[in-house]
PDB file of C-alpha atoms in Angstrom:
ATOM      1  CA  SER X  73     130.398  32.781 -47.573  1.00 37.00           C
ATOM      2  CA  SER X  74     133.875  33.123 -49.080  1.00 40.00           C
ATOM      3  CA  PRO X  75     136.572  34.859 -46.900  1.00 45.00           C
ATOM      4  CA  PRO X  76     137.551  38.224 -47.782  1.00 48.00           C
ATOM      5  CA  ASP X  77     140.269  38.776 -50.205  1.00 51.00           C
ATOM      6  CA  PHE X  78     143.328  39.608 -48.206  1.00 54.00           C
ATOM      7  CA  SER X  79     145.276  41.157 -51.088  1.00 50.00           C
ATOM      8  CA  VAL X  80     142.350  43.896 -51.240  1.00 53.00           C
ATOM      9  CA  PHE X  81     142.339  44.397 -47.538  1.00 57.00           C
ATOM     10  CA  VAL X  82     146.175  44.662 -46.979  1.00 57.00           C
ATOM     11  CA  PHE X  83     146.351  47.054 -50.045  1.00 54.00           C
ATOM     12  CA  GLU X  84     143.435  49.398 -49.046  1.00 55.00           C
ATOM     13  CA  ALA X  85     143.897  49.281 -45.207  1.00 53.00           C
ATOM     14  CA  VAL X  86     147.696  49.284 -44.821  1.00 60.00           C
ATOM     15  CA  VAL X  87     149.723  49.659 -48.057  1.00 64.00           C
ATOM     16  CA  SER X  88     147.775  52.167 -49.975  1.00 58.00           C
ATOM     17  CA  THR X  89     147.263  54.569 -46.896  1.00 60.00           C
ATOM     18  CA  GLN X  90     150.431  54.283 -45.270  1.00 63.00           C
ATOM     19  CA  SER X  91     153.340  53.614 -47.990  1.00 64.00           C
ATOM     20  CA  THR X  92     155.614  56.166 -49.313  1.00 72.00           C
ATOM     21  CA  GLY X  93     155.428  57.343 -52.939  1.00 79.00           C
ATOM     22  CA  ASP X  94     158.127  54.852 -53.779  1.00 82.00           C
ATOM     23  CA  GLN X  95     156.393  51.993 -52.131  1.00 83.00           C
ATOM     24  CA  LYS X  96     153.180  52.832 -53.787  1.00 81.00           C
ATOM     25  CA  GLU X  97     154.608  52.811 -57.147  1.00 84.00           C
ATOM     26  CA  ARG X  98     156.324  49.452 -56.551  1.00 86.00           C
ATOM     27  CA  PHE X  99     153.556  47.579 -54.918  1.00 84.00           C
ATOM     28  CA  CYS X 100     150.014  49.208 -55.306  1.00 82.00           C
ATOM     29  CA  PRO X 101     149.439  48.786 -59.055  1.00 84.00           C
ATOM     30  CA  SER X 102     149.863  45.022 -59.019  1.00 85.00           C
ATOM     31  CA  LEU X 103     148.059  44.560 -55.719  1.00 82.00           C
ATOM     32  CA  SER X 104     145.212  46.820 -56.794  1.00 79.00           C
ATOM     33  CA  SER X 105     144.802  44.745 -59.940  1.00 83.00           C
ATOM     34  CA  MET X 106     145.160  41.507 -58.006  1.00 82.00           C
ATOM     35  CA  GLU X 107     148.061  40.572 -60.305  1.00 88.00           C
ATOM     36  CA  THR X 108     149.996  39.960 -56.983  1.00 87.00           C
ATOM     37  CA  LEU X 109     148.323  38.834 -53.868  1.00 88.00           C
ATOM     38  CA  ALA X 110     149.198  39.694 -50.148  1.00 89.00           C
ATOM     39  CA  SER X 111     149.034  38.371 -46.673  1.00 91.00           C
ATOM     40  CA  TYR X 112     148.691  40.227 -43.290  1.00 89.00           C
ATOM     41  CA  CYS X 113     150.927  38.976 -40.678  1.00 92.00           C
ATOM     42  CA  LEU X 114     150.315  39.879 -37.172  1.00 91.00           C
ATOM     43  CA  THR X 115     149.268  36.782 -34.890  1.00 91.00           C
ATOM     44  CA  GLU X 116     152.054  34.654 -33.617  1.00 93.00           C
ATOM     45  CA  PRO X 117     152.145  31.209 -31.899  1.00 92.00           C
ATOM     46  CA  GLY X 118     152.745  32.876 -28.672  1.00 88.00           C
ATOM     47  CA  SER X 119     150.552  36.179 -29.048  1.00 86.00           C
ATOM     48  CA  GLY X 120     147.045  36.279 -30.247  1.00 80.00           C
ATOM     49  CA  SER X 121     144.966  38.872 -28.729  1.00 78.00           C
ATOM     50  CA  ASP X 122     147.968  40.303 -26.925  1.00 82.00           C
ATOM     51  CA  ALA X 123     149.166  41.436 -30.251  1.00 79.00           C
ATOM     52  CA  ALA X 124     151.745  43.986 -28.690  1.00 83.00           C
ATOM     53  CA  ALA X 125     153.535  41.084 -27.124  1.00 88.00           C
ATOM     54  CA  LEU X 126     154.673  39.675 -30.600  1.00 92.00           C
ATOM     55  CA  SER X 127     158.213  38.366 -30.445  1.00 93.00           C
ATOM     56  CA  THR X 128     159.373  38.145 -34.310  1.00 96.00           C
ATOM     57  CA  THR X 129     162.358  40.297 -34.645  1.00 96.00           C
ATOM     58  CA  ALA X 130     163.745  42.702 -37.205  1.00 97.00           C
ATOM     59  CA  LYS X 131     167.415  43.745 -36.430  1.00 97.00           C
ATOM     60  CA  ARG X 132     168.965  46.354 -38.431  1.00 95.00           C
ATOM     61  CA  ASP X 133     172.059  45.531 -40.538  1.00 95.00           C
ATOM     62  CA  GLY X 134     173.030  48.516 -42.483  1.00 95.00           C
ATOM     63  CA  ASP X 135     170.296  49.467 -44.847  1.00 95.00           C
ATOM     64  CA  ASN X 136     168.552  46.075 -44.282  1.00 97.00           C
ATOM     65  CA  PHE X 137     166.537  44.358 -41.556  1.00 97.00           C
ATOM     66  CA  VAL X 138     167.161  40.771 -40.602  1.00 98.00           C
ATOM     67  CA  LEU X 139     163.976  38.973 -39.611  1.00 97.00           C
ATOM     68  CA  ASN X 140     163.657  35.981 -37.286  1.00 98.00           C
ATOM     69  CA  GLY X 141     160.568  34.416 -35.815  1.00 97.00           C
ATOM     70  CA  SER X 142     157.147  32.944 -36.878  1.00 97.00           C
ATOM     71  CA  LYS X 143     153.738  34.070 -37.624  1.00 96.00           C
ATOM     72  CA  ALA X 144     150.659  31.858 -37.069  1.00 95.00           C
ATOM     73  CA  PHE X 145     147.011  31.545 -38.506  1.00 93.00           C
ATOM     74  CA  ILE X 146     148.178  33.451 -41.654  1.00 93.00           C
ATOM     75  CA  SER X 147     145.424  33.649 -44.174  1.00 91.00           C
ATOM     76  CA  GLY X 148     146.751  33.032 -47.876  1.00 91.00           C
ATOM     77  CA  ALA X 149     150.041  32.086 -46.742  1.00 93.00           C
ATOM     78  CA  GLY X 150     152.133  29.954 -49.256  1.00 93.00           C
ATOM     79  CA  ALA X 151     149.863  31.245 -52.072  1.00 92.00           C
ATOM     80  CA  THR X 152     150.542  35.071 -51.892  1.00 92.00           C
ATOM     81  CA  ASP X 153     153.387  37.110 -53.178  1.00 92.00           C
ATOM     82  CA  VAL X 154     153.737  39.751 -50.577  1.00 92.00           C
ATOM     83  CA  LEU X 155     153.527  39.500 -46.605  1.00 93.00           C
ATOM     84  CA  VAL X 156     152.669  42.623 -44.554  1.00 91.00           C
ATOM     85  CA  ALA X 157     154.453  41.811 -41.184  1.00 93.00           C
ATOM     86  CA  MET X 158     154.236  43.295 -37.883  1.00 93.00           C
ATOM     87  CA  VAL X 159     157.858  42.758 -36.321  1.00 96.00           C
ATOM     88  CA  ARG X 160     159.865  44.097 -33.258  1.00 96.00           C
ATOM     89  CA  THR X 161     162.485  46.569 -34.028  1.00 95.00           C
ATOM     90  CA  GLY X 162     162.679  48.135 -30.553  1.00 93.00           C
ATOM     91  CA  GLY X 163     161.900  47.452 -27.113  1.00 92.00           C
ATOM     92  CA  LYS X 164     158.904  45.718 -25.447  1.00 91.00           C
ATOM     93  CA  GLY X 165     155.254  46.947 -25.797  1.00 89.00           C
ATOM     94  CA  PRO X 166     153.583  48.630 -28.837  1.00 90.00           C
ATOM     95  CA  LYS X 167     156.053  51.265 -29.403  1.00 93.00           C
ATOM     96  CA  GLY X 168     158.744  48.599 -30.318  1.00 95.00           C
ATOM     97  CA  VAL X 169     156.594  47.230 -33.330  1.00 94.00           C
ATOM     98  CA  SER X 170     157.244  48.151 -36.979  1.00 94.00           C
ATOM     99  CA  ALA X 171     155.625  47.000 -40.216  1.00 92.00           C
ATOM    100  CA  LEU X 172     157.435  45.615 -43.136  1.00 93.00           C
ATOM    101  CA  ILE X 173     156.599  44.676 -46.575  1.00 92.00           C
ATOM    102  CA  ILE X 174     158.193  41.385 -47.584  1.00 95.00           C
ATOM    103  CA  ASP X 175     158.617  39.563 -50.791  1.00 94.00           C
ATOM    104  CA  THR X 176     157.707  36.027 -50.458  1.00 95.00           C
ATOM    105  CA  SER X 177     160.384  34.921 -52.727  1.00 96.00           C
ATOM    106  CA  SER X 178     162.875  35.967 -50.208  1.00 97.00           C
ATOM    107  CA  PRO X 179     165.405  33.444 -48.935  1.00 97.00           C
ATOM    108  CA  GLY X 180     164.619  32.016 -45.380  1.00 98.00           C
ATOM    109  CA  ILE X 181     161.012  32.237 -45.697  1.00 98.00           C
ATOM    110  CA  SER X 182     159.172  28.800 -45.057  1.00 97.00           C
ATOM    111  CA  TYR X 183     155.783  27.503 -44.272  1.00 97.00           C
ATOM    112  CA  GLY X 184     154.329  25.071 -41.894  1.00 96.00           C
ATOM    113  CA  ALA X 185     151.647  22.444 -42.959  1.00 96.00           C
ATOM    114  CA  LYS X 186     148.365  23.750 -44.325  1.00 95.00           C
ATOM    115  CA  GLU X 187     145.924  23.863 -41.382  1.00 95.00           C
ATOM    116  CA  LYS X 188     142.961  21.531 -41.353  1.00 96.00           C
ATOM    117  CA  LYS X 189     140.139  23.919 -40.620  1.00 95.00           C
ATOM    118  CA  VAL X 190     136.444  23.444 -39.807  1.00 96.00           C
ATOM    119  CA  GLY X 191     135.593  26.155 -42.257  1.00 95.00           C
ATOM    120  CA  TRP X 192     137.110  28.703 -44.734  1.00 92.00           C
ATOM    121  CA  ASN X 193     138.551  25.955 -46.728  1.00 91.00           C
ATOM    122  CA  ASN X 194     138.905  27.878 -49.950  1.00 88.00           C
ATOM    123  CA  GLN X 195     141.867  29.345 -48.944  1.00 88.00           C
ATOM    124  CA  PRO X 196     145.087  28.059 -47.216  1.00 92.00           C
ATOM    125  CA  THR X 197     146.039  29.081 -43.758  1.00 94.00           C
ATOM    126  CA  CYS X 198     149.377  28.189 -41.905  1.00 95.00           C
ATOM    127  CA  VAL X 199     152.483  29.229 -40.090  1.00 97.00           C
ATOM    128  CA  VAL X 200     155.098  31.577 -41.608  1.00 97.00           C
ATOM    129  CA  ASN X 201     158.612  31.316 -40.467  1.00 98.00           C
ATOM    130  CA  PHE X 202     161.263  33.788 -40.890  1.00 98.00           C
ATOM    131  CA  ASP X 203     164.944  32.533 -40.718  1.00 98.00           C
ATOM    132  CA  ASP X 204     167.552  35.335 -41.107  1.00 98.00           C
ATOM    133  CA  VAL X 205     165.210  36.846 -44.015  1.00 98.00           C
ATOM    134  CA  ILE X 206     166.612  40.132 -45.268  1.00 98.00           C
ATOM    135  CA  VAL X 207     164.300  42.998 -46.041  1.00 97.00           C
ATOM    136  CA  PRO X 208     165.441  46.427 -47.231  1.00 96.00           C
ATOM    137  CA  GLU X 209     164.918  49.369 -45.072  1.00 94.00           C
ATOM    138  CA  SER X 210     163.051  50.902 -48.166  1.00 92.00           C
ATOM    139  CA  ASN X 211     160.107  48.245 -47.267  1.00 92.00           C
ATOM    140  CA  LEU X 212     159.521  49.564 -43.935  1.00 93.00           C
ATOM    141  CA  LEU X 213     155.838  51.071 -43.748  1.00 89.00           C
ATOM    142  CA  GLY X 214     155.136  54.195 -41.902  1.00 84.00           C
ATOM    143  CA  GLY X 215     158.327  54.614 -39.952  1.00 86.00           C
ATOM    144  CA  GLU X 216     160.159  52.772 -37.319  1.00 91.00           C
ATOM    145  CA  GLY X 217     157.911  52.072 -34.181  1.00 92.00           C
ATOM    146  CA  GLN X 218     154.578  52.867 -36.108  1.00 90.00           C
ATOM    147  CA  GLY X 219     153.707  49.092 -36.873  1.00 89.00           C
ATOM    148  CA  PHE X 220     151.367  48.624 -34.003  1.00 89.00           C
ATOM    149  CA  LYS X 221     149.255  51.724 -34.962  1.00 87.00           C
ATOM    150  CA  LEU X 222     149.264  50.555 -38.402  1.00 86.00           C
ATOM    151  CA  ALA X 223     148.091  46.973 -37.325  1.00 85.00           C
ATOM    152  CA  MET X 224     145.211  48.494 -35.233  1.00 85.00           C
ATOM    153  CA  HIS X 225     144.195  50.754 -38.149  1.00 83.00           C
ATOM    154  CA  GLY X 226     144.149  47.705 -40.490  1.00 83.00           C
ATOM    155  CA  LEU X 227     142.084  45.731 -38.000  1.00 88.00           C
ATOM    156  CA  ASN X 228     139.160  48.308 -38.175  1.00 91.00           C
ATOM    157  CA  GLY X 229     138.714  47.622 -41.727  1.00 89.00           C
ATOM    158  CA  GLY X 230     139.189  43.928 -41.164  1.00 89.00           C
ATOM    159  CA  ARG X 231     136.351  43.707 -38.510  1.00 93.00           C
ATOM    160  CA  ILE X 232     133.976  45.304 -41.139  1.00 95.00           C
ATOM    161  CA  ASN X 233     135.073  42.826 -43.559  1.00 92.00           C
ATOM    162  CA  ILE X 234     134.374  39.941 -41.176  1.00 94.00           C
ATOM    163  CA  ALA X 235     131.170  41.279 -40.192  1.00 97.00           C
ATOM    164  CA  SER X 236     130.038  41.539 -43.874  1.00 96.00           C
ATOM    165  CA  CYS X 237     131.093  37.775 -44.424  1.00 95.00           C
ATOM    166  CA  SER X 238     128.737  36.915 -41.681  1.00 97.00           C
ATOM    167  CA  LEU X 239     126.013  39.129 -43.104  1.00 98.00           C
ATOM    168  CA  GLY X 240     126.568  37.244 -46.509  1.00 97.00           C
ATOM    169  CA  SER X 241     126.187  33.841 -44.785  1.00 97.00           C
ATOM    170  CA  ALA X 242     123.229  34.769 -42.898  1.00 98.00           C
ATOM    171  CA  GLN X 243     121.448  36.255 -45.864  1.00 98.00           C
ATOM    172  CA  GLN X 244     121.924  33.033 -47.970  1.00 98.00           C
ATOM    173  CA  CYS X 245     120.765  31.063 -44.971  1.00 98.00           C
ATOM    174  CA  ILE X 246     117.564  33.024 -44.267  1.00 98.00           C
ATOM    175  CA  GLU X 247     116.835  32.666 -48.224  1.00 98.00           C
ATOM    176  CA  ASP X 248     117.607  29.040 -48.126  1.00 98.00           C
ATOM    177  CA  VAL X 249     115.375  28.245 -45.132  1.00 98.00           C
ATOM    178  CA  ILE X 250     112.490  30.077 -46.266  1.00 98.00           C
ATOM    179  CA  GLN X 251     112.460  28.062 -49.567  1.00 98.00           C
ATOM    180  CA  TYR X 252     113.125  24.763 -47.526  1.00 98.00           C
ATOM    181  CA  THR X 253     110.317  25.382 -44.966  1.00 98.00           C
ATOM    182  CA  THR X 254     108.088  26.347 -47.681  1.00 97.00           C
ATOM    183  CA  ASP X 255     108.648  23.221 -49.844  1.00 97.00           C
ATOM    184  CA  ARG X 256     109.077  20.871 -46.804  1.00 96.00           C
ATOM    185  CA  LYS X 257     105.689  19.391 -45.473  1.00 95.00           C
ATOM    186  CA  ALA X 258     104.816  18.180 -42.002  1.00 92.00           C
ATOM    187  CA  PHE X 259     101.475  17.121 -40.855  1.00 93.00           C
ATOM    188  CA  GLY X 260      99.797  17.971 -44.086  1.00 94.00           C
ATOM    189  CA  SER X 261     101.123  21.636 -44.205  1.00 96.00           C
ATOM    190  CA  PRO X 262     104.314  23.589 -45.009  1.00 97.00           C
ATOM    191  CA  LEU X 263     106.733  23.865 -42.282  1.00 96.00           C
ATOM    192  CA  ASN X 264     106.579  27.551 -42.135  1.00 96.00           C
ATOM    193  CA  SER X 265     102.789  27.619 -41.605  1.00 97.00           C
ATOM    194  CA  ASN X 266     103.759  26.860 -38.188  1.00 96.00           C
ATOM    195  CA  GLN X 267     103.620  30.051 -36.088  1.00 97.00           C
ATOM    196  CA  TYR X 268     106.734  29.068 -34.058  1.00 96.00           C
ATOM    197  CA  ILE X 269     108.790  28.919 -37.281  1.00 97.00           C
ATOM    198  CA  GLN X 270     107.507  32.206 -38.608  1.00 98.00           C
ATOM    199  CA  PHE X 271     108.584  33.823 -35.477  1.00 98.00           C
ATOM    200  CA  LYS X 272     112.081  32.270 -35.697  1.00 98.00           C
ATOM    201  CA  LEU X 273     112.108  33.622 -39.244  1.00 98.00           C
ATOM    202  CA  ALA X 274     111.135  37.003 -38.042  1.00 98.00           C
ATOM    203  CA  ASP X 275     113.835  37.118 -35.290  1.00 98.00           C
ATOM    204  CA  MET X 276     116.404  36.010 -38.001  1.00 98.00           C
ATOM    205  CA  ALA X 277     115.353  38.737 -40.335  1.00 98.00           C
ATOM    206  CA  THR X 278     115.605  41.187 -37.520  1.00 98.00           C
ATOM    207  CA  SER X 279     118.997  40.261 -36.494  1.00 98.00           C
ATOM    208  CA  ILE X 280     120.209  40.497 -40.216  1.00 98.00           C
ATOM    209  CA  THR X 281     118.542  44.010 -40.731  1.00 98.00           C
ATOM    210  CA  THR X 282     120.080  45.291 -37.395  1.00 98.00           C
ATOM    211  CA  SER X 283     123.372  44.062 -38.087  1.00 98.00           C
ATOM    212  CA  ARG X 284     123.515  45.296 -41.798  1.00 98.00           C
ATOM    213  CA  GLN X 285     122.653  48.895 -40.418  1.00 98.00           C
ATOM    214  CA  MET X 286     125.455  48.660 -37.625  1.00 98.00           C
ATOM    215  CA  VAL X 287     128.063  47.338 -40.322  1.00 98.00           C
ATOM    216  CA  ARG X 288     127.014  50.380 -42.681  1.00 98.00           C
ATOM    217  CA  GLN X 289     127.344  52.785 -39.826  1.00 98.00           C
ATOM    218  CA  ALA X 290     130.849  51.485 -38.628  1.00 98.00           C
ATOM    219  CA  ALA X 291     131.965  51.724 -42.383  1.00 96.00           C
ATOM    220  CA  ARG X 292     130.868  55.316 -42.812  1.00 98.00           C
ATOM    221  CA  SER X 293     132.403  56.363 -39.686  1.00 97.00           C
ATOM    222  CA  LEU X 294     135.704  54.694 -40.659  1.00 93.00           C
ATOM    223  CA  ASP X 295     135.631  56.540 -44.001  1.00 92.00           C
ATOM    224  CA  ALA X 296     134.931  59.885 -42.358  1.00 96.00           C
ATOM    225  CA  LYS X 297     137.854  59.253 -39.842  1.00 92.00           C
ATOM    226  CA  GLU X 298     135.391  60.059 -37.097  1.00 95.00           C
ATOM    227  CA  PRO X 299     137.066  59.624 -33.470  1.00 93.00           C
ATOM    228  CA  ASN X 300     134.537  56.861 -32.295  1.00 94.00           C
ATOM    229  CA  ALA X 301     135.163  54.774 -35.546  1.00 95.00           C
ATOM    230  CA  ALA X 302     137.257  52.059 -33.721  1.00 95.00           C
ATOM    231  CA  ALA X 303     134.488  51.558 -31.264  1.00 97.00           C
ATOM    232  CA  LEU X 304     131.724  51.506 -33.796  1.00 97.00           C
ATOM    233  CA  CYS X 305     133.880  48.894 -35.782  1.00 97.00           C
ATOM    234  CA  ALA X 306     134.188  46.626 -32.718  1.00 97.00           C
ATOM    235  CA  MET X 307     130.387  46.888 -31.848  1.00 98.00           C
ATOM    236  CA  ALA X 308     129.467  46.057 -35.427  1.00 98.00           C
ATOM    237  CA  LYS X 309     131.913  43.047 -35.639  1.00 98.00           C
ATOM    238  CA  LEU X 310     130.742  41.868 -31.966  1.00 98.00           C
ATOM    239  CA  PHE X 311     127.108  42.177 -32.771  1.00 98.00           C
ATOM    240  CA  ALA X 312     126.878  40.920 -36.378  1.00 98.00           C
ATOM    241  CA  THR X 313     129.241  37.924 -35.662  1.00 98.00           C
ATOM    242  CA  GLU X 314     127.445  36.813 -32.772  1.00 98.00           C
ATOM    243  CA  LYS X 315     123.891  37.251 -33.805  1.00 98.00           C
ATOM    244  CA  LEU X 316     124.579  36.076 -37.280  1.00 98.00           C
ATOM    245  CA  PHE X 317     126.086  32.863 -36.386  1.00 98.00           C
ATOM    246  CA  THR X 318     123.027  32.150 -34.257  1.00 98.00           C
ATOM    247  CA  VAL X 319     121.089  32.759 -37.610  1.00 98.00           C
ATOM    248  CA  CYS X 320     122.985  30.316 -39.515  1.00 98.00           C
ATOM    249  CA  ASP X 321     122.705  27.868 -36.538  1.00 98.00           C
ATOM    250  CA  ASP X 322     118.891  28.403 -36.491  1.00 98.00           C
ATOM    251  CA  ALA X 323     118.803  27.803 -40.249  1.00 98.00           C
ATOM    252  CA  LEU X 324     120.526  24.388 -40.008  1.00 98.00           C
ATOM    253  CA  GLN X 325     118.127  23.451 -37.042  1.00 98.00           C
ATOM    254  CA  LEU X 326     115.448  24.365 -39.158  1.00 98.00           C
ATOM    255  CA  HIS X 327     116.665  22.040 -41.980  1.00 98.00           C
ATOM    256  CA  GLY X 328     116.698  19.044 -39.679  1.00 97.00           C
ATOM    257  CA  GLY X 329     118.726  16.160 -40.441  1.00 97.00           C
ATOM    258  CA  TYR X 330     119.233  17.720 -44.038  1.00 97.00           C
ATOM    259  CA  GLY X 331     120.994  20.593 -42.529  1.00 98.00           C
ATOM    260  CA  TYR X 332     123.737  18.504 -41.487  1.00 97.00           C
ATOM    261  CA  LEU X 333     124.277  17.004 -44.780  1.00 98.00           C
ATOM    262  CA  LYS X 334     127.012  18.394 -47.054  1.00 96.00           C
ATOM    263  CA  SER X 335     124.741  18.287 -50.070  1.00 96.00           C
ATOM    264  CA  TYR X 336     122.853  21.284 -48.127  1.00 97.00           C
ATOM    265  CA  PRO X 337     124.730  24.344 -48.204  1.00 96.00           C
ATOM    266  CA  VAL X 338     123.333  25.604 -44.832  1.00 98.00           C
ATOM    267  CA  GLN X 339     126.243  23.516 -43.208  1.00 98.00           C
ATOM    268  CA  GLN X 340     129.015  25.352 -44.879  1.00 97.00           C
ATOM    269  CA  PHE X 341     127.730  28.673 -43.871  1.00 97.00           C
ATOM    270  CA  TRP X 342     127.422  27.585 -40.394  1.00 98.00           C
ATOM    271  CA  ARG X 343     130.936  26.207 -40.330  1.00 97.00           C
ATOM    272  CA  ASP X 344     132.555  29.288 -42.136  1.00 96.00           C
ATOM    273  CA  SER X 345     130.783  31.745 -39.816  1.00 97.00           C
ATOM    274  CA  ARG X 346     131.908  30.198 -36.517  1.00 97.00           C
ATOM    275  CA  VAL X 347     135.462  31.458 -36.861  1.00 96.00           C
ATOM    276  CA  HIS X 348     134.298  35.042 -37.537  1.00 97.00           C
ATOM    277  CA  ARG X 349     133.900  35.270 -33.828  1.00 97.00           C
ATOM    278  CA  ILE X 350     137.417  34.941 -33.520  1.00 95.00           C
ATOM    279  CA  LEU X 351     139.159  36.459 -36.546  1.00 91.00           C
ATOM    280  CA  GLU X 352     140.325  40.009 -36.545  1.00 91.00           C
ATOM    281  CA  GLY X 353     139.817  40.159 -32.612  1.00 92.00           C
ATOM    282  CA  THR X 354     137.621  37.872 -30.534  1.00 95.00           C
ATOM    283  CA  SER X 355     134.345  38.715 -29.400  1.00 97.00           C
ATOM    284  CA  GLU X 356     135.868  39.031 -25.858  1.00 97.00           C
ATOM    285  CA  VAL X 357     138.321  41.694 -27.131  1.00 95.00           C
ATOM    286  CA  MET X 358     135.389  43.552 -28.871  1.00 97.00           C
ATOM    287  CA  HIS X 359     133.796  43.728 -25.398  1.00 98.00           C
ATOM    288  CA  MET X 360     136.855  45.207 -23.984  1.00 96.00           C
ATOM    289  CA  LEU X 361     137.251  47.796 -26.807  1.00 96.00           C
ATOM    290  CA  VAL X 362     133.755  48.840 -26.519  1.00 97.00           C
ATOM    291  CA  ALA X 363     133.851  49.208 -22.941  1.00 97.00           C
ATOM    292  CA  ARG X 364     137.033  51.023 -22.796  1.00 95.00           C
ATOM    293  CA  ASP X 365     135.734  53.609 -25.348  1.00 94.00           C
ATOM    294  CA  ILE X 366     132.447  54.409 -23.407  1.00 93.00           C
ATOM    295  CA  MET X 367     134.234  54.568 -19.954  1.00 93.00           C
ATOM    296  CA  LYS X 368     136.586  57.183 -21.471  1.00 89.00           C
ATOM    297  CA  HIS X 369     133.560  59.517 -21.686  1.00 76.00           C
ATOM    298  CA  LEU X 370     132.391  59.116 -18.179  1.00 69.00           C
TER     299      LEU X 370
END
């Protein structure tokens, strides 16, 4: 269950759709070919779910912006070539947020220690620090004050990505556990000859199939720019990441003690999928978004 490639996510969700012609020419060819990689910088040490409270500043200095602040939990940080960062160019709240494309070779960028994570260990995650980093005005995405809107647009696609990661984990888990419970004998018969285990497998398959349909519906809605796309992305992310973590957990349980050994891959899917209920908006925030959407139609 490898994490989604964030260069592709940033390119598709933000840079390719929101950049000017000059920015597309400068950044899109190498990002789309993955010659260069990108990281998406929204979360800060003091602002996670409350993204509009971010405090990293970008103050104008002639034709440039001067950045100061820090970003936290940045996937790929230290190993990517470009950052798309949400920064405060104006007053408080979402209207004061702008988006900048930042070359990671710029002086003043530094990184914290690589985080020691439970899962997602095939890519680095760490703090990114900006200390008087100079970014040209030509790297401003979508106009000043448009950053929060761009960030939310990017997160809709990100939520589909994360839900899809949960789908991949759960699908492999159920395939592995069917094989394991066929091969493993107890009391003279395969484990999955037991009706309880058969019912458990049926529940797991139902969760996977239902989640897959929700993710596909959300993706179609987002592509079609339907007005309820954001809510459908939140629903899909909420349902899939919650239900499919349970699938991974059940698969580990059905492996017995072997499921807790690193020589069996089910434990990695379990570890990797746990964070999906946090990334790109926690399950609690997904509940808020869905409730807000349905209540506005009352």
